[in-house]
Coordinates of C-alpha atoms in Angstrom, one line a residue:
M1 CA -12.8 21.4 -65.8
I2 CA -10.2 24.1 -65.6
K3 CA -7.4 21.6 -66.3
F4 CA -9.3 20.4 -69.3
F5 CA -9.5 23.8 -70.9
R6 CA -5.9 24.6 -70.0
H7 CA -4.9 21.3 -71.7
I8 CA -6.8 22.3 -74.9
R9 CA -5.1 25.8 -74.9
Q10 CA -1.7 24.3 -74.6
R11 CA -2.2 21.8 -77.3
L12 CA -3.5 24.4 -79.8
L13 CA -0.6 26.7 -79.0
S14 CA 2.0 23.8 -79.4
E15 CA 0.5 22.9 -82.8
S16 CA 0.7 26.5 -83.9
K17 CA -3.0 26.6 -84.7
L18 CA -3.5 30.2 -83.9
S19 CA -6.8 30.7 -85.7
K20 CA -8.3 27.7 -83.8
Y21 CA -6.8 29.0 -80.6
M22 CA -8.4 32.4 -81.1
L23 CA -11.8 30.8 -81.8
Y24 CA -11.3 28.7 -78.7
A25 CA -10.4 31.7 -76.6
I26 CA -13.4 33.6 -77.8
G27 CA -15.6 30.6 -77.0
E28 CA -14.1 30.4 -73.5
I29 CA -14.8 34.0 -72.9
I30 CA -18.4 33.6 -74.0
L31 CA -18.8 30.6 -71.6
V32 CA -17.3 32.7 -68.8
V33 CA -19.7 35.6 -69.5
I34 CA -22.6 33.2 -69.7
G35 CA -21.6 31.7 -66.4
I36 CA -21.4 35.2 -64.8
L37 CA -24.8 36.1 -66.2
I38 CA -26.3 32.9 -64.9
A39 CA -24.8 33.5 -61.5
L40 CA -26.1 37.1 -61.4
S41 CA -29.6 36.0 -62.5
I42 CA -29.7 33.4 -59.7
N43 CA -28.5 36.0 -57.2
N44 CA -31.1 38.5 -58.4
W45 CA -33.8 35.9 -58.2
N46 CA -32.8 35.0 -54.7
T47 CA -32.8 38.7 -53.7
E48 CA -36.2 39.3 -55.2
R49 CA -37.5 36.2 -53.5
Q50 CA -36.2 37.3 -50.2
N51 CA -37.6 40.8 -50.7
D52 CA -41.0 39.3 -51.6
I53 CA -41.0 37.2 -48.5
K54 CA -40.0 40.2 -46.4
G55 CA -42.6 42.4 -48.0
T56 CA -45.3 39.7 -47.3
V57 CA -44.2 39.6 -43.6
Y58 CA -44.6 43.4 -43.4
L59 CA -48.0 43.4 -45.1
E60 CA -49.3 40.7 -42.8
G61 CA -48.1 42.6 -39.7
I62 CA -49.7 45.8 -40.9
R63 CA -52.9 44.0 -41.7
N64 CA -53.0 42.6 -38.2
D65 CA -52.4 46.0 -36.8
L66 CA -55.2 47.5 -38.9
I67 CA -57.6 44.8 -37.9
H68 CA -56.9 45.5 -34.3
D69 CA -57.5 49.2 -34.9
T70 CA -60.8 48.7 -36.7
E71 CA -62.0 46.5 -33.8
F72 CA -60.9 49.2 -31.3
I73 CA -62.7 51.9 -33.2
K74 CA -65.9 49.9 -33.4
T75 CA -66.0 49.8 -29.6
L76 CA -65.3 53.5 -29.3
I77 CA -67.9 54.8 -31.8
P78 CA -71.0 53.8 -29.8
R79 CA -69.4 55.3 -26.6
Y80 CA -68.8 58.6 -28.4
Q81 CA -72.3 58.5 -29.8
D82 CA -73.7 58.2 -26.2
R83 CA -71.4 61.0 -25.0
Y84 CA -72.3 63.2 -27.9
R85 CA -76.0 62.7 -27.2
D86 CA -75.5 63.6 -23.5
F87 CA -73.4 66.7 -24.4
R88 CA -76.0 67.8 -26.9
G89 CA -78.8 67.6 -24.3
L90 CA -76.7 69.5 -21.8
D91 CA -75.6 72.1 -24.3
S92 CA -79.2 72.7 -25.4
L93 CA -80.3 73.4 -21.8
V94 CA -77.4 75.8 -21.4
R95 CA -78.1 77.6 -24.7
I96 CA -81.7 78.3 -23.9
G97 CA -81.0 79.0 -20.2
S98 CA -83.5 76.4 -19.1
D99 CA -84.2 75.9 -15.4
S100 CA -84.1 72.1 -16.1
I101 CA -80.4 72.4 -15.5
F102 CA -81.2 72.7 -11.8
Y103 CA -82.0 69.0 -11.8
I104 CA -78.7 68.0 -13.2
Y105 CA -76.2 67.6 -10.4
F106 CA -72.7 68.9 -11.2
Q107 CA -71.1 65.6 -10.5
K108 CA -73.1 64.2 -13.4
I109 CA -72.1 67.2 -15.5
R110 CA -68.5 66.5 -14.6
R111 CA -68.7 63.0 -15.9
F112 CA -69.5 64.4 -19.3
S113 CA -66.0 65.9 -19.5
Y114 CA -64.2 62.7 -18.8
Q115 CA -62.0 61.6 -21.7
T116 CA -61.3 57.9 -21.3
Y117 CA -61.8 56.6 -24.8
T118 CA -58.9 58.0 -26.8
F119 CA -57.9 56.1 -29.9
Y120 CA -54.3 54.9 -29.9
P121 CA -53.4 53.0 -33.1
R122 CA -50.9 50.2 -33.4
I123 CA -48.1 51.5 -35.7
G124 CA -45.3 48.9 -35.0
S125 CA -45.2 47.1 -38.3
Y126 CA -45.5 50.2 -40.4
A127 CA -42.9 52.0 -38.3
S128 CA -40.5 49.1 -38.8
L129 CA -41.1 49.2 -42.5
V130 CA -40.2 52.9 -42.6
S131 CA -37.3 52.8 -40.2
E132 CA -35.6 50.0 -42.1
N133 CA -36.1 51.9 -45.4
S134 CA -38.1 49.0 -46.8
T135 CA -41.1 50.9 -48.1
A136 CA -40.0 49.9 -51.6
L137 CA -41.0 46.3 -50.7
I138 CA -44.6 47.4 -51.1
S139 CA -44.6 47.3 -54.9
N140 CA -48.3 48.1 -55.3
D141 CA -48.2 52.0 -55.6
S142 CA -51.9 52.3 -54.8
L143 CA -51.6 50.3 -51.6
S144 CA -48.4 52.1 -50.7
K145 CA -50.3 55.4 -51.0
Q146 CA -53.2 54.1 -48.9
L147 CA -50.8 53.1 -46.1
K148 CA -49.0 56.4 -46.2
N149 CA -52.3 58.2 -46.0
I150 CA -53.4 56.2 -43.0
Y151 CA -50.3 56.3 -40.9
E152 CA -48.9 59.7 -41.9
I153 CA -52.1 61.7 -42.3
Q154 CA -55.2 60.1 -40.9
Y155 CA -53.6 58.8 -37.7
V156 CA -51.8 62.1 -37.1
R157 CA -55.1 64.0 -37.5
I158 CA -57.1 61.9 -35.1
G159 CA -54.2 61.7 -32.7
T160 CA -54.1 65.5 -32.6
L161 CA -57.8 65.8 -32.0
G162 CA -57.7 63.1 -29.3
Q163 CA -54.9 65.0 -27.5
E164 CA -57.0 68.1 -27.6
L165 CA -59.9 66.2 -26.0
D166 CA -57.5 64.9 -23.4
D167 CA -56.2 68.3 -22.6
M168 CA -59.7 69.8 -22.5
A169 CA -60.9 67.1 -20.2
T170 CA -58.0 67.7 -17.8
H171 CA -58.7 71.5 -18.0
I172 CA -62.3 71.0 -17.1
S173 CA -61.7 68.5 -14.4
W174 CA -59.0 70.6 -12.7
E175 CA -59.6 74.2 -13.6
R176 CA -63.3 73.9 -12.9
R177 CA -63.2 71.6 -10.0
L178 CA -64.4 74.3 -7.6
D179 CA -67.5 74.8 -9.7
Y180 CA -68.5 71.2 -9.1
R181 CA -68.5 71.7 -5.4
Q182 CA -71.0 74.5 -5.4
E183 CA -74.6 73.9 -4.5
L184 CA -77.4 74.5 -7.0
K185 CA -79.1 76.7 -4.5
D186 CA -79.7 80.2 -5.8
F187 CA -78.2 79.0 -9.1
E188 CA -77.6 81.6 -11.8
H189 CA -76.6 80.6 -15.3
Q190 CA -74.1 83.4 -15.7
D191 CA -72.2 82.2 -12.6
F192 CA -71.0 79.3 -14.6
D193 CA -70.6 80.7 -18.1
A194 CA -66.9 79.7 -18.2
L195 CA -67.7 76.1 -17.2
F196 CA -70.5 75.8 -19.7
A197 CA -68.4 77.3 -22.4
D198 CA -65.8 74.7 -21.8
L199 CA -68.4 71.9 -21.9
G200 CA -69.8 73.4 -25.1
E201 CA -66.4 73.3 -26.7
M202 CA -66.0 69.7 -25.5
H203 CA -69.3 68.8 -27.1
R204 CA -68.3 70.2 -30.5
N205 CA -64.9 68.4 -30.4
V206 CA -66.5 65.1 -29.3
G207 CA -68.8 65.4 -32.3
K208 CA -65.8 66.0 -34.6
Y209 CA -63.9 63.0 -33.1
R210 CA -66.9 60.7 -33.6
I211 CA -67.3 61.7 -37.2
R212 CA -63.6 61.3 -37.9
M213 CA -63.5 57.9 -36.3
K214 CA -66.4 56.8 -38.6
K215 CA -64.6 58.0 -41.7
L216 CA -61.3 56.4 -40.5
L217 CA -63.0 53.1 -40.0
V218 CA -64.1 53.1 -43.7
I219 CA -60.6 54.0 -44.8
L220 CA -59.0 51.2 -42.7
E221 CA -61.5 48.5 -43.9
E222 CA -60.8 49.5 -47.6
C223 CA -57.0 49.2 -46.9
I224 CA -57.4 45.8 -45.3
E225 CA -59.3 44.6 -48.3
A226 CA -56.6 45.9 -50.6
I227 CA -53.9 44.1 -48.5
D228 CA -55.9 40.9 -48.7
K229 CA -56.0 41.2 -52.5
E230 CA -52.2 41.9 -52.7
L231 CA -51.4 38.9 -50.4
E232 CA -53.6 36.7 -52.5
N233 CA -51.9 37.9 -55.7
E234 CA -48.5 37.2 -54.2
S235 CA -49.5 33.7 -53.2
T236 CA -50.7 32.9 -56.7
P237 CA -47.9 31.2 -58.8

């Protein structure tokens, strides 16, 4: 093809047909430009297609992580409801100074302070999206904001409260361990004011944690639904 065009140029020059040569030269330039534009368009199309595929992979990974988190939260909420009920009963007895507390062994009270149900989310897919500077692959602005809210705000908040509960449980278990060894004989409420104050604070934070998990569950389910719609739109030609 190149030899063909070169032959035409040489023939036009040898015949001194300058005007025709100029027209030919302009036409050749236009063809070259068109070829470059076509090549760029194909390249851009390939890049966009690869980005779409990559974005879909990220969304599917995030979706799987969020589903795992919702299932985990659903198992935790009933446990925290039970703990909150137990704490509320104990706290009520302490507040009114009821002698019924005599019939609650300290070992049972100690179990109230155990923090074994902390929520730890899966963040791998979203962390990879951010670390690879690929957040722009999520073209849906509303969905992008939902993900940012979950991973950078909601998870941070519940993680902070969960850490506070862990620290408080450790404090009660270790700092108050001598209290648990004492007999209830000649029991006086004021002898254990510090212990009951700690348990009361634990009760309040367990209540906050339970409420926050319920709200987070709704947010996660709404985001999963939004991801499903986005993936469905991307699969539609």
